[in-house]
CSV table of N, CA and C in Angstrom, one decimal:
chain,number,residue,atom,x,y,z
I,2,UNK,N,0.8,-1.2,0.0
I,2,UNK,CA,0.0,0.0,0.0
I,2,UNK,C,0.9,1.2,0.0
I,3,UNK,N,0.6,2.2,-0.8
I,3,UNK,CA,1.4,3.4,-0.9
I,3,UNK,C,0.6,4.6,-0.2
I,4,UNK,N,1.4,5.6,0.2
I,4,UNK,CA,0.8,6.8,0.7
I,4,UNK,C,1.8,7.9,0.5
I,5,UNK,N,1.3,9.2,0.6
I,5,UNK,CA,2.2,10.3,0.4
I,5,UNK,C,2.5,10.9,1.8
I,6,UNK,N,3.8,11.2,2.0
I,6,UNK,CA,4.3,11.8,3.2
I,6,UNK,C,5.0,13.1,2.9
I,7,UNK,N,4.6,14.2,3.6
I,7,UNK,CA,5.3,15.5,3.4
I,7,UNK,C,6.0,15.7,4.8
I,8,UNK,N,7.2,16.2,4.7
I,8,UNK,CA,8.0,16.4,5.9
I,8,UNK,C,9.2,17.3,5.7
I,9,UNK,N,9.8,17.7,6.8
I,9,UNK,CA,11.0,18.4,6.8
I,9,UNK,C,12.2,17.5,7.2
I,10,UNK,N,13.2,17.5,6.4
I,10,UNK,CA,14.4,16.6,6.6
I,10,UNK,C,15.1,17.2,7.8
I,11,UNK,N,15.3,16.4,8.9
I,11,UNK,CA,16.1,16.8,10.0
I,11,UNK,C,17.4,16.1,10.1
I,12,UNK,N,17.6,15.0,9.4
I,12,UNK,CA,18.9,14.4,9.4
I,12,UNK,C,19.0,13.5,8.2
I,13,UNK,N,20.2,13.5,7.6
I,13,UNK,CA,20.5,12.7,6.4
I,13,UNK,C,21.7,11.8,6.7
I,14,UNK,N,21.6,10.5,6.4
I,14,UNK,CA,22.7,9.6,6.4
I,14,UNK,C,23.0,9.1,5.0
I,15,UNK,N,24.1,9.6,4.4
I,15,UNK,CA,24.4,9.2,3.0
I,15,UNK,C,24.9,7.7,3.0
I,16,UNK,N,24.9,7.1,1.9
I,16,UNK,CA,25.2,5.7,1.7
I,16,UNK,C,26.6,5.4,2.2
I,17,UNK,N,27.6,6.3,2.0
I,17,UNK,CA,29.0,6.0,2.4
I,17,UNK,C,29.2,6.1,3.9
I,18,UNK,N,28.2,6.6,4.7
I,18,UNK,CA,28.3,6.8,6.1
I,18,UNK,C,27.4,5.8,6.9
I,19,UNK,N,26.7,4.9,6.2
I,19,UNK,CA,25.8,4.0,6.9
I,19,UNK,C,26.5,3.1,8.0
I,20,UNK,N,27.8,2.8,7.7
I,20,UNK,CA,28.5,1.9,8.7
I,20,UNK,C,28.9,2.7,9.9
I,21,UNK,N,28.9,4.0,9.9
I,21,UNK,CA,29.2,4.9,11.0
I,21,UNK,C,28.1,5.0,12.0
I,22,UNK,N,26.9,4.5,11.7
I,22,UNK,CA,25.7,4.6,12.5
I,22,UNK,C,25.3,3.2,13.0
I,23,UNK,N,24.8,3.1,14.2
I,23,UNK,CA,24.3,1.8,14.8
I,23,UNK,C,22.9,1.6,14.3
I,24,UNK,N,22.7,1.2,13.1
I,24,UNK,CA,21.4,1.0,12.5
I,24,UNK,C,20.8,-0.3,12.8
I,25,UNK,N,19.5,-0.4,13.0
I,25,UNK,CA,18.9,-1.7,13.1
I,25,UNK,C,19.3,-2.6,11.9
I,26,UNK,N,19.6,-3.9,12.1
I,26,UNK,CA,20.1,-4.7,11.0
I,26,UNK,C,19.1,-4.7,9.8
I,27,UNK,N,17.8,-4.7,10.1
I,27,UNK,CA,16.8,-4.7,9.0
I,27,UNK,C,16.9,-3.4,8.2
I,28,UNK,N,17.0,-2.3,9.0
I,28,UNK,CA,17.1,-1.0,8.3
I,28,UNK,C,18.4,-0.9,7.5
I,29,UNK,N,19.5,-1.4,8.1
I,29,UNK,CA,20.8,-1.4,7.4
I,29,UNK,C,20.7,-2.2,6.1
I,30,UNK,N,20.0,-3.3,6.0
I,30,UNK,CA,20.0,-4.1,4.8
I,30,UNK,C,19.0,-3.4,3.8
I,31,UNK,N,18.0,-2.7,4.3
I,31,UNK,CA,17.1,-2.0,3.4
I,31,UNK,C,17.8,-0.8,2.8
I,32,UNK,N,18.6,-0.2,3.6
I,32,UNK,CA,19.3,1.1,3.2
I,32,UNK,C,20.6,0.9,2.4
I,33,UNK,N,21.0,-0.4,2.2
I,33,UNK,CA,22.2,-0.7,1.5
I,33,UNK,C,22.4,0.2,0.2
I,34,UNK,N,23.4,1.1,0.3
I,34,UNK,CA,23.8,2.0,-0.8
I,34,UNK,C,22.6,3.0,-1.2
I,35,UNK,N,21.8,3.4,-0.2
I,35,UNK,CA,20.7,4.3,-0.4
I,35,UNK,C,20.8,5.4,0.8
I,36,UNK,N,20.1,6.4,0.6
I,36,UNK,CA,20.1,7.5,1.7
I,36,UNK,C,19.0,7.2,2.7
I,37,UNK,N,19.3,7.5,4.0
I,37,UNK,CA,18.4,7.4,5.1
I,37,UNK,C,18.1,8.8,5.5
I,38,UNK,N,16.8,9.2,5.4
I,38,UNK,CA,16.4,10.5,5.7
I,38,UNK,C,15.4,10.5,6.9
I,39,UNK,N,15.8,11.2,7.9
I,39,UNK,CA,14.9,11.3,9.1
I,39,UNK,C,14.1,12.6,8.9
I,40,UNK,N,12.8,12.5,9.0
I,40,UNK,CA,12.0,13.7,8.7
I,40,UNK,C,11.0,13.9,9.8
I,41,UNK,N,10.6,15.2,9.9
I,41,UNK,CA,9.5,15.6,10.8
I,41,UNK,C,8.3,15.6,10.0
I,42,UNK,N,7.4,14.6,10.3
I,42,UNK,CA,6.2,14.4,9.5
I,42,UNK,C,5.3,15.6,9.5
I,43,UNK,N,4.8,16.1,8.4
I,43,UNK,CA,4.0,17.2,8.3
I,43,UNK,C,4.7,18.5,8.0
I,44,UNK,N,6.0,18.5,7.9
I,44,UNK,CA,6.8,19.7,7.6
I,44,UNK,C,7.2,20.5,8.7
I,45,UNK,N,7.7,21.7,8.4
I,45,UNK,CA,8.2,22.6,9.5
I,45,UNK,C,7.1,23.3,10.1
I,46,UNK,N,6.9,23.1,11.4
I,46,UNK,CA,5.8,23.8,12.1
I,46,UNK,C,6.1,25.3,12.4
I,47,UNK,N,5.1,26.1,12.4
I,47,UNK,CA,5.3,27.5,12.7
I,47,UNK,C,5.5,27.6,14.2
I,48,UNK,N,5.9,28.8,14.7
I,48,UNK,CA,6.1,28.9,16.2
I,48,UNK,C,4.7,28.7,16.9
I,49,UNK,N,3.6,29.2,16.3
I,49,UNK,CA,2.3,29.0,16.9
I,49,UNK,C,2.0,27.5,17.0
I,50,UNK,N,2.3,26.8,15.9
I,50,UNK,CA,2.0,25.3,15.9
I,50,UNK,C,2.9,24.6,16.9
I,51,UNK,N,4.1,25.0,17.1
I,51,UNK,CA,5.0,24.4,18.1
I,51,UNK,C,4.5,24.7,19.5
I,52,UNK,N,4.0,25.9,19.8
I,52,UNK,CA,3.5,26.2,21.1
I,52,UNK,C,2.2,25.4,21.4
I,53,UNK,N,1.3,25.3,20.4
I,53,UNK,CA,0.1,24.6,20.6
I,53,UNK,C,0.4,23.1,20.8
I,54,UNK,N,1.3,22.5,20.1
I,54,UNK,CA,1.7,21.1,20.2
I,54,UNK,C,2.3,20.9,21.6
I,55,UNK,N,3.1,21.9,22.1
I,55,UNK,CA,3.7,21.7,23.4
I,55,UNK,C,2.7,21.7,24.5
I,56,UNK,N,1.7,22.7,24.4
I,56,UNK,CA,0.7,22.8,25.4
I,56,UNK,C,-0.3,21.6,25.4
I,57,UNK,N,-0.5,21.0,24.2
I,57,UNK,CA,-1.3,19.8,24.1
I,57,UNK,C,-0.6,18.5,24.4
I,58,UNK,N,0.7,18.7,24.5
I,58,UNK,CA,1.6,17.5,24.7
I,58,UNK,C,1.6,16.5,23.6
I,59,UNK,N,1.5,17.1,22.4
I,59,UNK,CA,1.6,16.3,21.1
I,59,UNK,C,3.0,16.3,20.6
I,60,UNK,N,3.7,15.2,20.6
I,60,UNK,CA,5.0,15.2,20.2
I,60,UNK,C,5.1,15.3,18.7
I,61,UNK,N,6.3,15.7,18.2
I,61,UNK,CA,6.6,15.8,16.8
I,61,UNK,C,6.8,14.3,16.3
I,62,UNK,N,6.1,14.0,15.2
I,62,UNK,CA,6.2,12.6,14.7
I,62,UNK,C,7.3,12.4,13.7
I,63,UNK,N,8.4,11.7,14.1
I,63,UNK,CA,9.4,11.5,13.1
I,63,UNK,C,9.1,10.3,12.2
I,64,UNK,N,9.6,10.3,11.0
I,64,UNK,CA,9.5,9.2,10.1
I,64,UNK,C,10.9,9.0,9.4
I,65,UNK,N,11.2,7.8,9.1
I,65,UNK,CA,12.5,7.5,8.4
I,65,UNK,C,12.1,7.1,7.0
I,66,UNK,N,12.8,7.8,6.0
I,66,UNK,CA,12.6,7.4,4.6
I,66,UNK,C,13.9,6.9,4.0
I,67,UNK,N,13.8,5.8,3.3
I,67,UNK,CA,14.9,5.2,2.6
I,67,UNK,C,14.8,5.6,1.1
I,68,UNK,N,15.7,6.4,0.6
I,68,UNK,CA,15.5,6.9,-0.8
I,68,UNK,C,16.8,6.7,-1.6
I,69,UNK,N,16.6,6.7,-2.9
I,69,UNK,CA,17.7,6.7,-3.8
I,69,UNK,C,18.3,8.1,-4.1
I,70,UNK,N,17.5,9.1,-3.8
I,70,UNK,CA,17.8,10.5,-4.0
I,70,UNK,C,18.2,11.2,-2.7
I,71,UNK,N,19.2,12.0,-2.8
I,71,UNK,CA,19.7,12.8,-1.7
I,71,UNK,C,18.8,14.0,-1.4
I,72,UNK,N,18.9,14.4,-0.2
I,72,UNK,CA,18.2,15.6,0.3
I,72,UNK,C,19.1,16.3,1.3
I,73,UNK,N,18.9,17.6,1.5
I,73,UNK,CA,19.7,18.3,2.5
I,73,UNK,C,18.8,18.5,3.8
I,74,UNK,N,19.5,18.6,4.9
I,74,UNK,CA,18.8,18.9,6.1
I,74,UNK,C,18.1,20.3,6.0
I,75,UNK,N,16.8,20.3,6.4
I,75,UNK,CA,16.0,21.5,6.3
I,75,UNK,C,15.2,21.6,5.1
I,76,UNK,N,15.4,20.7,4.1
I,76,UNK,CA,14.5,20.6,2.9
I,76,UNK,C,13.1,20.1,3.3
I,77,UNK,N,12.2,20.7,2.6
I,77,UNK,CA,10.8,20.2,2.7
I,77,UNK,C,10.7,19.1,1.6
I,78,UNK,N,10.2,17.9,1.9
I,78,UNK,CA,10.1,16.9,0.9
I,78,UNK,C,8.7,16.3,0.9
I,79,UNK,N,8.3,15.8,-0.3
I,79,UNK,CA,7.1,15.1,-0.5
I,79,UNK,C,7.4,13.8,-1.2
I,80,UNK,N,7.0,12.7,-0.6
I,80,UNK,CA,7.4,11.4,-1.1
I,80,UNK,C,6.2,10.5,-1.2
I,81,UNK,N,6.1,9.7,-2.2
I,81,UNK,CA,5.2,8.6,-2.3
I,81,UNK,C,6.0,7.4,-1.8
I,82,UNK,N,5.4,6.8,-0.8
I,82,UNK,CA,6.2,5.7,-0.1
I,82,UNK,C,5.4,4.5,0.1
I,83,UNK,N,6.1,3.4,0.4
I,83,UNK,CA,5.4,2.1,0.8
I,83,UNK,C,5.9,1.7,2.1
I,84,UNK,N,5.1,1.1,2.9
I,84,UNK,CA,5.5,0.7,4.2
I,84,UNK,C,6.5,-0.4,4.2
I,85,UNK,N,7.3,-0.5,5.2
I,85,UNK,CA,8.2,-1.6,5.3
I,85,UNK,C,7.8,-2.4,6.5
I,86,UNK,N,8.5,-3.5,6.8
I,86,UNK,CA,8.2,-4.3,8.0
I,86,UNK,C,8.7,-3.6,9.3
I,87,UNK,N,9.4,-2.5,9.2
I,87,UNK,CA,9.9,-1.7,10.3
I,87,UNK,C,9.0,-0.6,10.7
I,88,UNK,N,8.6,-0.4,11.9
I,88,UNK,CA,7.7,0.6,12.3
I,88,UNK,C,8.3,2.0,12.1
I,89,UNK,N,7.6,2.9,11.4
I,89,UNK,CA,8.1,4.3,11.2
I,89,UNK,C,9.1,4.4,10.0
I,90,UNK,N,9.4,3.3,9.3
I,90,UNK,CA,10.3,3.4,8.2
I,90,UNK,C,9.6,3.1,6.9
I,91,UNK,N,9.9,4.0,5.9
I,91,UNK,CA,9.2,3.9,4.6
I,91,UNK,C,10.2,3.8,3.5
I,92,UNK,N,9.8,3.0,2.5
I,92,UNK,CA,10.6,2.9,1.2
I,92,UNK,C,10.1,3.9,0.2
I,93,UNK,N,10.9,4.8,-0.3
I,93,UNK,CA,10.5,5.9,-1.2
I,93,UNK,C,10.3,5.3,-2.6
I,94,UNK,N,9.2,5.6,-3.2
I,94,UNK,CA,8.9,5.2,-4.5
I,94,UNK,C,9.1,6.4,-5.5
I,95,UNK,N,8.6,7.5,-5.1
I,95,UNK,CA,8.7,8.8,-5.8
I,95,UNK,C,9.1,9.9,-4.9
I,96,UNK,N,9.9,10.8,-5.3
I,96,UNK,CA,10.5,11.8,-4.3
I,96,UNK,C,10.5,13.2,-4.9
I,97,UNK,N,10.1,14.2,-4.2
I,97,UNK,CA,10.2,15.6,-4.6
I,97,UNK,C,10.8,16.3,-3.5
I,98,UNK,N,11.8,17.2,-3.8
I,98,UNK,CA,12.4,18.0,-2.8
I,98,UNK,C,12.1,19.5,-3.1
I,99,UNK,N,11.8,20.3,-2.1
I,99,UNK,CA,11.5,21.7,-2.4
I,99,UNK,C,12.6,22.6,-1.9
């Protein structure tokens, strides 16, 4: 099943640095020679949205995308993804960076 996720990239692990991180073995095999992008689901919140989320005790929802295409930290991305067997980790099918 596919879905579209929009988010702000908060961390990027390029393929040549995958060994430098203590990745889950399943994620490491999925990410073999691909980029791992940790994103804030929903994009970059405004200050008002951050304050409301803090007061409501609603945490920021992170998602991990495994993509063939690179992105920079702070980029807003929209990706068509498919779920993997790992909770919160998605395989990117189609990728757009703004």
